[in-house]
Coordinates of C-alpha atoms in Angstrom, one line a residue:
X1430 CA 8.7 -16.8 -4.7
X1431 CA 7.5 -14.5 -1.4
X1432 CA 4.5 -15.1 -0.7
X1433 CA 1.6 -15.9 1.8
X1434 CA -1.9 -17.6 2.9
X1435 CA -3.6 -17.7 5.3
X1436 CA -6.9 -17.9 7.6
X1437 CA -8.2 -15.9 10.1
X1438 CA -11.9 -16.8 11.9
X1439 CA -12.6 -15.2 15.0
X1440 CA -17.1 -14.4 15.6
X1441 CA -17.4 -11.9 13.7
X1442 CA -15.8 -12.6 10.8
X1443 CA -14.2 -15.3 8.6
X1444 CA -11.1 -14.7 6.4
X1445 CA -9.4 -15.9 3.8
X1446 CA -5.8 -14.2 1.6
X1447 CA -3.2 -14.7 -0.3
X1448 CA -0.4 -12.4 -1.2
X1449 CA 2.2 -12.2 -4.1
X1450 CA 5.0 -10.3 -2.5
X1451 CA 6.4 -10.5 -6.7
X1452 CA 3.4 -9.9 -8.0
X1453 CA 1.8 -7.8 -11.4
X1454 CA -1.2 -6.3 -9.7
X1455 CA -3.8 -9.8 -10.8
X1456 CA -6.6 -9.4 -7.0
X1457 CA -9.6 -12.0 -6.7
X1458 CA -11.7 -9.4 -3.8
X1459 CA -14.5 -10.5 -3.1
X1460 CA -15.7 -8.5 1.2
X1461 CA -19.1 -7.9 0.7
X1462 CA -18.6 -4.3 1.0
X1463 CA -18.5 -2.4 -3.2
X1464 CA -15.9 0.2 -1.9
X1465 CA -13.8 -1.4 0.1
X1466 CA -13.9 -4.0 -2.9
X1467 CA -12.3 -0.9 -5.1
X1468 CA -10.1 0.1 -3.0
X1469 CA -8.7 -3.2 -2.8
X1470 CA -7.9 -3.9 -6.0
X1471 CA -7.0 -0.3 -6.5
X1472 CA -4.1 -1.3 -3.6
X1473 CA -2.9 -5.0 -5.7
X1474 CA -2.8 -3.6 -9.0
X1475 CA -0.8 -0.4 -8.0
X1476 CA 1.2 -1.7 -6.0
X1477 CA 1.7 -4.5 -8.0
X1478 CA 1.2 -7.1 -5.3
X1479 CA -1.3 -10.2 -5.9
X1480 CA -3.7 -10.5 -3.5
X1481 CA -6.8 -12.7 -3.2
X1482 CA -9.4 -11.8 -0.2
X1483 CA -12.7 -13.3 0.9
X1484 CA -14.6 -11.4 3.9
X1485 CA -17.4 -13.0 5.2
X1486 CA -18.5 -10.7 7.8
X1487 CA -21.5 -10.0 10.0
X1488 CA -22.8 -6.7 8.1
X1489 CA -25.9 -7.3 9.6
X1490 CA -24.1 -4.8 12.3
X1491 CA -22.1 -3.3 10.2
X1492 CA -19.3 -3.2 8.3
X1493 CA -16.3 -2.3 10.9
X1494 CA -15.1 -5.9 11.9
X1495 CA -15.2 -6.5 7.7
X1496 CA -12.9 -3.8 7.2
X1497 CA -10.7 -3.7 10.1
X1498 CA -10.4 -7.7 10.7
X1499 CA -9.9 -7.6 6.4
X1500 CA -7.0 -4.6 7.2
X1501 CA -6.3 -7.3 9.8
X1502 CA -5.7 -10.2 7.9
X1503 CA -3.6 -8.3 5.8
X1504 CA -1.3 -6.9 6.8
X1505 CA -0.2 -10.3 8.4
X1506 CA -0.1 -11.4 4.9
X1507 CA 2.2 -8.5 3.3
X1508 CA 4.3 -9.1 7.0
X1509 CA 4.6 -12.8 6.5
X1510 CA 5.1 -12.9 2.8
X1511 CA 8.7 -9.7 3.6
X1512 CA 9.9 -12.3 5.9
X1513 CA 12.9 -11.6 7.0
X1514 CA 13.0 -8.4 5.6
X1515 CA 16.3 -9.1 3.6
X1516 CA 17.2 -7.0 0.7
X1517 CA 13.8 -4.7 0.7
X1518 CA 14.1 -1.3 0.1
X1519 CA 12.4 -0.7 3.3
X1520 CA 11.3 2.5 1.7
X1521 CA 8.0 4.5 -0.2
X1522 CA 6.8 7.3 -1.0
X1523 CA 4.4 8.9 -3.2
X1524 CA 2.6 12.1 -4.4
X1525 CA -1.0 10.2 -5.7
X1526 CA -3.0 12.5 -7.6
X1527 CA -6.4 11.9 -8.6
X1528 CA -8.5 15.0 -11.0
X1529 CA -8.5 18.1 -8.1
X1530 CA -6.9 15.5 -5.6
X1531 CA -3.7 14.7 -4.1
X1532 CA -2.3 12.6 -1.4
X1533 CA 0.5 12.2 0.0
X1534 CA 1.8 9.2 1.6
X1535 CA 5.6 7.2 2.6
X1536 CA 6.3 4.5 5.0
X1537 CA 8.8 2.0 6.7
X1538 CA 9.1 -1.6 7.0
X1539 CA 10.5 -1.2 9.8
X1540 CA 8.8 -3.4 12.3
X1541 CA 8.1 -0.3 14.1
X1542 CA 4.2 0.1 13.7
X1543 CA 2.4 3.5 13.7
X1544 CA -0.3 5.7 11.6
X1545 CA 0.3 10.4 11.3
X1546 CA -3.7 10.5 9.9
X1547 CA -4.2 14.0 8.1
X1548 CA -7.1 13.2 6.2
X1549 CA -10.6 14.9 6.0
X1550 CA -14.2 13.2 4.4
X1551 CA -16.9 15.6 4.3
X1552 CA -19.7 13.2 4.2
X1553 CA -20.5 9.6 6.3
X1554 CA -20.5 7.2 3.9
X1555 CA -19.4 6.3 0.6
X1556 CA -21.0 4.0 -1.8
X1557 CA -22.5 2.1 1.8
X1558 CA -18.8 2.6 3.3
X1559 CA -18.4 4.4 6.6
X1560 CA -15.5 7.4 5.9
X1561 CA -14.5 6.4 9.2
X1562 CA -13.5 3.7 9.2
X1563 CA -10.7 4.2 6.0
X1564 CA -8.9 5.5 9.2
X1565 CA -9.2 1.8 11.4
X1566 CA -8.0 0.1 8.1
X1567 CA -5.1 2.2 7.3
X1568 CA -3.7 2.4 11.5
X1569 CA -5.6 -2.1 11.4
X1570 CA -3.0 -2.8 8.5
X1571 CA 0.2 -1.2 9.9
X1572 CA -0.3 -2.3 13.0
X1573 CA 0.3 -5.8 11.4
X1574 CA 2.5 -5.2 8.3
X1575 CA 4.5 -3.0 11.6
X1576 CA 5.2 -0.7 8.9
X1577 CA 5.5 3.3 10.1
X1578 CA 2.3 4.6 7.5
X1579 CA 2.2 8.2 7.1
X1580 CA -1.3 10.0 4.9
X1581 CA -2.7 13.2 4.4
X1582 CA -4.3 14.8 2.1
X1583 CA -2.5 17.8 0.7
X1584 CA -5.9 19.0 -0.8
X1585 CA -9.1 17.8 -3.2
X1586 CA -12.3 18.0 -2.5
X1587 CA -14.4 14.8 -3.4
X1588 CA -14.2 11.9 -1.2
X1589 CA -14.3 9.3 -3.3
X1590 CA -10.7 10.4 -4.8
X1591 CA -9.4 11.4 -1.5
X1592 CA -9.7 7.7 -1.0
X1593 CA -8.4 7.3 -3.7
X1594 CA -5.6 8.7 -4.1
X1595 CA -4.9 7.8 -0.6
X1596 CA -5.2 3.7 -1.2
X1597 CA -2.7 3.9 -4.7
X1598 CA -1.0 6.0 -2.4
X1599 CA -0.2 3.1 -0.2
X1600 CA 0.0 0.9 -3.5
X1601 CA 2.6 3.1 -4.9
X1602 CA 5.4 3.2 -1.8
X1603 CA 4.4 -0.7 -0.4
X1604 CA 5.4 -1.7 -4.4
X1605 CA 8.5 0.5 -3.4
X1606 CA 9.0 -0.1 -0.5
X1607 CA 9.4 -4.2 -0.6
X1608 CA 11.2 -4.5 -4.5
X1609 CA 14.5 -6.0 -3.6
X1610 CA 17.1 -4.4 -3.9
X1611 CA 19.1 -5.4 -7.1
X1612 CA 22.4 -3.8 -5.0
X1613 CA 21.5 -5.0 -1.1
X1614 CA 19.3 -8.3 -2.2
X1615 CA 21.6 -10.1 0.6
X1616 CA 21.4 -7.7 3.6
X1617 CA 19.2 -6.8 6.0
X1618 CA 18.6 -2.7 5.0
X1619 CA 19.5 -2.1 9.2
X1620 CA 21.8 -0.8 11.6
X1621 CA 20.5 -2.7 13.3
X1622 CA 21.1 -6.0 11.5
X1623 CA 17.3 -6.7 12.4
X1624 CA 14.2 -5.4 11.3

């Protein structure tokens, strides 16, 4: 089983997280930010990665540390569960439609963290979540997961749909990329021999 469990504790947040890359999309998420919980649940369900996250953050200040540190912990857990990345497909992409919105997500589990973000919001908040934190989530996740991640909303008007299509797109691309390729299950998917 490709699993990881970790704890991250700072003066700003305390996070306990567990992931199972070979799961069925079972989730248990509690960050104290309702809309963020909803997005993480979508990420789990559509990637088929089991995710359990409990975050206690300094929400009396704002949501920044809670979202950032949860993303950092989640990325680190995924990287830990991937191990040496032997046998993975490595690449994944998805077109993620949600009503009037269409978002394109492509990623490479390359060991080279990068985010290209071409998504905009027309309102500052969704529920209690600051929309500027979505980009920060994906950036932080890509950093510790060690992935190159491209997210582009091709069109869309509804801010909820834009955010959700990005998370679902990441989920579906990640599902493909972390899967074991039966044709090369014993090999690192790189001519360098390591990722």
